[in-house]
XYZ file of N, CA and C in Angstrom:
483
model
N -22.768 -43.216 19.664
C -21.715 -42.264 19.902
C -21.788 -41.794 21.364
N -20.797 -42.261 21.664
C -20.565 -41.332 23.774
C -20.902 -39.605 23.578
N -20.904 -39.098 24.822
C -20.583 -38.050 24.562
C -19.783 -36.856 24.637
N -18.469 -37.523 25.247
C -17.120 -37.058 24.784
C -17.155 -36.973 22.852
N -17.547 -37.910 22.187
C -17.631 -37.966 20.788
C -18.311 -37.010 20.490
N -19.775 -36.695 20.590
C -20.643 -35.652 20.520
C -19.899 -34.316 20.595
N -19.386 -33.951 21.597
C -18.807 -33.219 22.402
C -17.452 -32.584 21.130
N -16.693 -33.248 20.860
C -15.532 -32.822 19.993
C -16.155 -32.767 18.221
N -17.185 -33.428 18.169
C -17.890 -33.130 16.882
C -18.263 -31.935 16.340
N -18.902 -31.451 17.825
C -19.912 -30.166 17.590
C -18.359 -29.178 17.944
N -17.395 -29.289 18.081
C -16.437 -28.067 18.669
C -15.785 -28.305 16.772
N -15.559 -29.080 16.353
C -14.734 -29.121 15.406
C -15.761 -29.197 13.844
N -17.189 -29.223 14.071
C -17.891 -28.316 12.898
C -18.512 -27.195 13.012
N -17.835 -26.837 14.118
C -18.294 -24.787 14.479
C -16.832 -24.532 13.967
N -15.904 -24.949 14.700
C -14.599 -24.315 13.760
C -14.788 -24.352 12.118
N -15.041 -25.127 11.638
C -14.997 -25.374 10.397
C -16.178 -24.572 9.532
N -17.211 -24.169 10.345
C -18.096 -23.780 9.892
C -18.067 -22.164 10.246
N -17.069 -21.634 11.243
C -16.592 -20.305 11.795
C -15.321 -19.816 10.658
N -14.656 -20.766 10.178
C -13.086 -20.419 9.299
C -14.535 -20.904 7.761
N -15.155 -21.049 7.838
C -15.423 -20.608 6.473
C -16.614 -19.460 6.147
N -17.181 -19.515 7.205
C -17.755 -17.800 7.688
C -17.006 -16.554 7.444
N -16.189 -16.754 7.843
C -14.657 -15.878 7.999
C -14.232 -15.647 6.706
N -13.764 -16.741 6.056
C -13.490 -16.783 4.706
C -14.186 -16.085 3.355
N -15.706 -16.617 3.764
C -16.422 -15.914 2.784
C -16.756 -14.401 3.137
N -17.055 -13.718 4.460
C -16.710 -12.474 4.500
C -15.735 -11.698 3.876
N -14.721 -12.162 4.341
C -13.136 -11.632 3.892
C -13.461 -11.826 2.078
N -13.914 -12.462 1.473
C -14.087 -12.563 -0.388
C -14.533 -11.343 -0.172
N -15.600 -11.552 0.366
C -16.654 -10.629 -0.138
C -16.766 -9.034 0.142
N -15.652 -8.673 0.931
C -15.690 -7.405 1.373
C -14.141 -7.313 -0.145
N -13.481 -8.086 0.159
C -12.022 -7.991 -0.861
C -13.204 -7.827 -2.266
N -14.370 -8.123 -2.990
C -14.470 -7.866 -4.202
C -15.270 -6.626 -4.024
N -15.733 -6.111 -3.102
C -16.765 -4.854 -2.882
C -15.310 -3.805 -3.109
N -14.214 -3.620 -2.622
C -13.054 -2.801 -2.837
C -12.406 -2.961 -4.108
N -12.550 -3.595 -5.141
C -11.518 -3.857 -6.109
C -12.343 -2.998 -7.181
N -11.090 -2.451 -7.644
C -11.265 -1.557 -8.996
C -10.070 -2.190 -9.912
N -11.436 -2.046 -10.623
C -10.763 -2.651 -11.968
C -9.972 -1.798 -13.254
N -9.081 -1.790 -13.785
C -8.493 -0.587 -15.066
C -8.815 -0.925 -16.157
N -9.067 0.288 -16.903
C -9.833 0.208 -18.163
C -8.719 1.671 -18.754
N -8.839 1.559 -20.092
C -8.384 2.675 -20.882
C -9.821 2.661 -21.534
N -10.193 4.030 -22.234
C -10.574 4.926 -22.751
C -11.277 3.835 -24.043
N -10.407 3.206 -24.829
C -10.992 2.439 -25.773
C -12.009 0.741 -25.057
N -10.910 0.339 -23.778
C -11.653 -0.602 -23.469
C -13.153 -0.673 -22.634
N -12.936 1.113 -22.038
C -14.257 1.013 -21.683
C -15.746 1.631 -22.638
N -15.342 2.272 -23.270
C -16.249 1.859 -24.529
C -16.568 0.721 -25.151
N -15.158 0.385 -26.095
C -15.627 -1.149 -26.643
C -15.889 -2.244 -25.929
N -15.157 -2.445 -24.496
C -14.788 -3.948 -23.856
C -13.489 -4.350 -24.257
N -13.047 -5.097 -23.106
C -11.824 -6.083 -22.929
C -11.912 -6.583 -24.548
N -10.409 -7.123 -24.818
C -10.171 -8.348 -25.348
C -11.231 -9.462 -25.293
N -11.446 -10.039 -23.827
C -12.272 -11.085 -23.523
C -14.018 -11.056 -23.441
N -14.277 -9.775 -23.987
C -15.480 -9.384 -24.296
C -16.218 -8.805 -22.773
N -15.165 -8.699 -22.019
C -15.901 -7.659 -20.529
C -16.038 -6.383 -20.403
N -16.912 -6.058 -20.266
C -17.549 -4.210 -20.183
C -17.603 -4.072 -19.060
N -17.420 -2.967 -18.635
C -17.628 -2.398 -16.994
C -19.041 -1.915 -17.236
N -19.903 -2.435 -16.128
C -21.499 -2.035 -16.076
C -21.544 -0.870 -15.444
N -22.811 0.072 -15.791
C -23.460 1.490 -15.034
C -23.295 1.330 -13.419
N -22.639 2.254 -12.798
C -22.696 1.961 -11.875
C -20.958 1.066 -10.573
N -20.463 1.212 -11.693
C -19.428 0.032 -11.405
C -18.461 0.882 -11.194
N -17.411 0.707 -9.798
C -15.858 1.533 -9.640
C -15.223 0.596 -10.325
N -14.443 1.491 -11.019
C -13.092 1.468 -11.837
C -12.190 2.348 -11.720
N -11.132 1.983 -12.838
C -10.000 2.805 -12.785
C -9.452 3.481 -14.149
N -9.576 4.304 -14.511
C -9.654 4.630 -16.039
C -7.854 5.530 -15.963
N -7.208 5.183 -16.969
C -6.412 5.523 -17.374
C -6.053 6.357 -18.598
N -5.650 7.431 -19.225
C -5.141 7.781 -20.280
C -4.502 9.436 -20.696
N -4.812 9.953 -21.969
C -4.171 11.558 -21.647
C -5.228 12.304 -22.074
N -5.016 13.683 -20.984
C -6.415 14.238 -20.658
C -6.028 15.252 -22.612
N -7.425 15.402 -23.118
C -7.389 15.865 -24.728
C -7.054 17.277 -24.286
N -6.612 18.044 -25.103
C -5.999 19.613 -25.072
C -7.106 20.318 -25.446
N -7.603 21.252 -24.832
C -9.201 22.126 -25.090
C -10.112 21.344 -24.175
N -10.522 20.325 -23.370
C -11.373 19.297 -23.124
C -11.267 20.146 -21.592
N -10.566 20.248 -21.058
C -10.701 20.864 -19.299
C -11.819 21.714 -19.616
N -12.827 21.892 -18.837
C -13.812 23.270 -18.761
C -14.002 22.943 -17.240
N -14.164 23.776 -16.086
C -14.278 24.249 -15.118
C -15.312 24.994 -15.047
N -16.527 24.668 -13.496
C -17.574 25.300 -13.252
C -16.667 26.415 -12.290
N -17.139 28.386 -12.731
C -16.529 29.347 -11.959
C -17.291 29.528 -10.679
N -18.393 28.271 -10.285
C -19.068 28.497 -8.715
C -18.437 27.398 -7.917
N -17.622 26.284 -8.300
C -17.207 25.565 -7.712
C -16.515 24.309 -8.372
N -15.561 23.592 -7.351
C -14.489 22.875 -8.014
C -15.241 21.970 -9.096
N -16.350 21.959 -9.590
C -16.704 20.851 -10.403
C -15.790 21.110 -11.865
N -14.829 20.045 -12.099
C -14.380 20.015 -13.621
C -14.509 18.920 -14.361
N -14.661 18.740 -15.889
C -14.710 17.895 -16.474
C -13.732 18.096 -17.990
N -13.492 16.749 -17.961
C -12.241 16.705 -19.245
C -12.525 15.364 -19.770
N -12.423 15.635 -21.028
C -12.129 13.992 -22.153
C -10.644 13.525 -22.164
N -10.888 12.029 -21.758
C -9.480 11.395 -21.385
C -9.697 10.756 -23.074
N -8.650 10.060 -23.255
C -8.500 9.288 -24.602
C -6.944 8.346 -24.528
N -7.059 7.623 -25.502
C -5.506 6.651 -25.446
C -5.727 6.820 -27.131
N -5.688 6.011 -27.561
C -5.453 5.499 -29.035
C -7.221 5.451 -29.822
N -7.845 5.258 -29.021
C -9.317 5.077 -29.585
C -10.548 6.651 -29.363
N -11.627 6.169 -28.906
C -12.330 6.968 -28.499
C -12.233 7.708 -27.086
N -13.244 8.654 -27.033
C -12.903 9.682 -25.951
C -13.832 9.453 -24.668
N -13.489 9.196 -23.559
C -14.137 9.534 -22.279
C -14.469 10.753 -21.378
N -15.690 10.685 -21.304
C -15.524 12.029 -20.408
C -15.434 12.062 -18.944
N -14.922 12.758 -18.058
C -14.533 12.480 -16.913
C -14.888 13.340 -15.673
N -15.755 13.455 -14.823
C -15.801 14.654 -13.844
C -15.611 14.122 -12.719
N -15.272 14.992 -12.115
C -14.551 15.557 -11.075
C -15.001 16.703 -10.000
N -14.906 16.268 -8.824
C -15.120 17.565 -7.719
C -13.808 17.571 -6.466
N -13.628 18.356 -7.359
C -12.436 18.230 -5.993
C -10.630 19.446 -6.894
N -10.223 19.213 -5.868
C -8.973 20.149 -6.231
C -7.865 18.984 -6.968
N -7.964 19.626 -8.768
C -7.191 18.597 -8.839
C -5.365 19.089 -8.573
N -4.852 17.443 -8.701
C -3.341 17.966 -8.426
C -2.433 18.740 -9.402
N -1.427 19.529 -8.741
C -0.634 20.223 -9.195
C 0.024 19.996 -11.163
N 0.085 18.577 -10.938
C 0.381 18.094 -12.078
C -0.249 18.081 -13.067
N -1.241 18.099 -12.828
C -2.555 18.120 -13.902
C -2.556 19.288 -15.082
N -2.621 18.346 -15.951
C -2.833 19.583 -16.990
C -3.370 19.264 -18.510
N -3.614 19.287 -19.491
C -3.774 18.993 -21.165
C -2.580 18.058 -21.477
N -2.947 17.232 -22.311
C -1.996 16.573 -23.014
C -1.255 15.557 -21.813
N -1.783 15.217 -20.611
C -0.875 14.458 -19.932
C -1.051 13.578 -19.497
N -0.951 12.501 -19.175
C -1.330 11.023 -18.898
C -2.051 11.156 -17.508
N -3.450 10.860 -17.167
C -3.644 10.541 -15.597
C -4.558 9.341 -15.580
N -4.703 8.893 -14.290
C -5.214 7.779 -13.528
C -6.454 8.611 -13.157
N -7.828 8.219 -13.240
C -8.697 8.482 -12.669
C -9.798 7.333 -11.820
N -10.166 7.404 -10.908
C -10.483 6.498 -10.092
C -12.127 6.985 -9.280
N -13.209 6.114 -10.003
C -14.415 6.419 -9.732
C -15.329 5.675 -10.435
N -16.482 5.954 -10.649
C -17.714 5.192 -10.731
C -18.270 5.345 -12.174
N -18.654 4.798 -12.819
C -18.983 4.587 -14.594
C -20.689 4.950 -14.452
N -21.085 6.389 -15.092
C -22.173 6.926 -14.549
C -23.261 6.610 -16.200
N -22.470 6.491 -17.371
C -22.992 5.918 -18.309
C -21.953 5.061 -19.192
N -22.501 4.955 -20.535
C -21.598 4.527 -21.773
C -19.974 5.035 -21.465
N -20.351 6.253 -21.541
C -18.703 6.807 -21.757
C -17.975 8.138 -20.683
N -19.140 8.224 -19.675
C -18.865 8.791 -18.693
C -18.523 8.400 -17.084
N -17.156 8.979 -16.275
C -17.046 8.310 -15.410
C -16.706 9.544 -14.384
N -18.024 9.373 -13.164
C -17.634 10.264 -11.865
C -16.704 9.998 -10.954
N -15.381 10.979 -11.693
C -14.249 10.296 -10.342
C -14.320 10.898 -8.677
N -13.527 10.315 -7.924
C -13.347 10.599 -6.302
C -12.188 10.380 -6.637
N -11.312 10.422 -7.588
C -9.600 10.947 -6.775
C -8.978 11.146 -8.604
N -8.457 11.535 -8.605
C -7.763 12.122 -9.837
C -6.024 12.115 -9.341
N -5.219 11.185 -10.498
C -3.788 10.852 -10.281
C -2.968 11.399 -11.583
N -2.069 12.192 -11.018
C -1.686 13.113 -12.681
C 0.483 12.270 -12.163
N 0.766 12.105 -13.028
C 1.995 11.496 -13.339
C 2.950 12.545 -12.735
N 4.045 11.978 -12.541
C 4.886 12.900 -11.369
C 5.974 14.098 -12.517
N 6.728 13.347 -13.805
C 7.654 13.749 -14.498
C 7.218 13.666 -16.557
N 8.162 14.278 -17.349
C 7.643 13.839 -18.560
C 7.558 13.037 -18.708
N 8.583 11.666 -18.037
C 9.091 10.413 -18.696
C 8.515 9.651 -18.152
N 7.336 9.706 -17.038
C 7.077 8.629 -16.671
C 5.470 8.564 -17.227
N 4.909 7.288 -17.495
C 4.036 6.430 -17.380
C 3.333 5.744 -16.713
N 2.021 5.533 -16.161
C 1.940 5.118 -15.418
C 1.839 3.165 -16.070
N 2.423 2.092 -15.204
C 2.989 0.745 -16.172
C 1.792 0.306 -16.599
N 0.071 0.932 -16.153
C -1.251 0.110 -16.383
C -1.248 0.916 -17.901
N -1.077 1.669 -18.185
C -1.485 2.535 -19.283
C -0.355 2.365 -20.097
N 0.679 2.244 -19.697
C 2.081 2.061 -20.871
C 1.497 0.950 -21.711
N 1.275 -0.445 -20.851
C 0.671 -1.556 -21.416
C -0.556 -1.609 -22.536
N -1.734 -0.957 -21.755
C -2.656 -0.588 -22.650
C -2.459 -0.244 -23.802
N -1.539 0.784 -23.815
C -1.493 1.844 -25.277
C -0.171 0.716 -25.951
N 0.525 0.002 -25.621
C 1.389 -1.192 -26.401
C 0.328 -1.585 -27.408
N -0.890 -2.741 -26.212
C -1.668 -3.471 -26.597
C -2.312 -3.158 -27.827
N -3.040 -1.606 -27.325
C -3.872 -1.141 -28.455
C -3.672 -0.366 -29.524
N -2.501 0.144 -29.814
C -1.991 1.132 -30.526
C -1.607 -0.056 -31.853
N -2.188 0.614 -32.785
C -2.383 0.283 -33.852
C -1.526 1.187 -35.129
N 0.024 0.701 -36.174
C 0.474 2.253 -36.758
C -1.049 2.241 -37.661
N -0.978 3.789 -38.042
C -1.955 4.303 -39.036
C -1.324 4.040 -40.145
N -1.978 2.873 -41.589
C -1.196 3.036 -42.892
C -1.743 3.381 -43.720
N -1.127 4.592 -44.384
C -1.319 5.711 -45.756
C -1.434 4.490 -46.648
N -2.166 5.091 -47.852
C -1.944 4.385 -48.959
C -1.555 5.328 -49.756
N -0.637 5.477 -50.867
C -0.283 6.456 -51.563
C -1.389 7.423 -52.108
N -2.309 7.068 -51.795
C -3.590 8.017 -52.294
C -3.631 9.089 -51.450
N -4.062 8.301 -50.171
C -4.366 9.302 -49.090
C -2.978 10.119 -48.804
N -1.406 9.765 -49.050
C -0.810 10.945 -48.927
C -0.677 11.688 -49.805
N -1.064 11.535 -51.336
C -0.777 12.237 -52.638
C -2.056 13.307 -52.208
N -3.541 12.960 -51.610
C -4.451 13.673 -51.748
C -4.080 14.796 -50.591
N -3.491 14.277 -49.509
C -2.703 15.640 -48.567
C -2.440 16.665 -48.594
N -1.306 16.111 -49.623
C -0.097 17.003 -49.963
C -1.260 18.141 -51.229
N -1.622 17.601 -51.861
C -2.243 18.360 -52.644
C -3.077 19.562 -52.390
């Protein structure tokens, strides 16, 4: 090999070896940022596809905060509330001022770190703008998972009784 040949070899497997340097940075910072959404039942039980969010892991938890569940520390913004969809209950804290919207009974986005089983420390809290809206990650969810409840004539005869 001359070494004009040499010469364009070594320029054109540094490029190649610079654009895939590049490449794998750019993955790898893009999966260190991604949060993943979970409702209330899936991060307890797991996905459909049998995936759990591990200790430790940002996510994105979706659902409606339970009515009685807000309690507030009176030395500082620390609050915590049980979110829920259709299944079991999450608990959720928080430091920070939440938004205006916020309140019992109302659908929010919470966005933070999975500190056990069923607890998640958020850094930003998202409360829905109007009655009618939904947010479309959680509309879906609660489609998916919402299950009707069916009476059997027992259980409503024993009710009523």
């Amino acid at each position: 090999m001359n070494p004009r040949r040499k010469k364009r070899l070594g320029i054109v497997l540094s490029l190649i070896i610079g654009v895939g340097v590049t490449v794998g940075l750019i993955l790898y910072a893009l999966s260190q940022n991604m949060d993943l959404f979970y409702t209330p039942t899936e991060l307890v039980d797991g996905k459909p596809d049998g995936t759990k969010p591990e200790v430790g892991q940002r996510l994105r938890i979706g659902g409606m905060v339970v009515a009685g569940s807000v309690k507030r520390d009176p030395n500082s913004l620390l609050v915590s509330f049980q979110l829920r969809d259709v299944g079991p209950t999450v608990i959720v804290t928080y430091n920070g001022i939440l938004p205006d919207l916020f309140r019992e009974g109302q659908g929010i986005v919470a966005q933070g770190v999975l500190k056990n089983d069923n607890t998640v420390e958020a850094f930003e809290v998202l409360a829905k703008h109007d009655e009618e809206y939904m947010p479309p990650e959680i509309a879906e969810a609660m489609k998916k998972n919402h299950q009707p409840l069916k009476y059997t004539t027992q259980q409503t005869q024993g009710s009523v009784q």
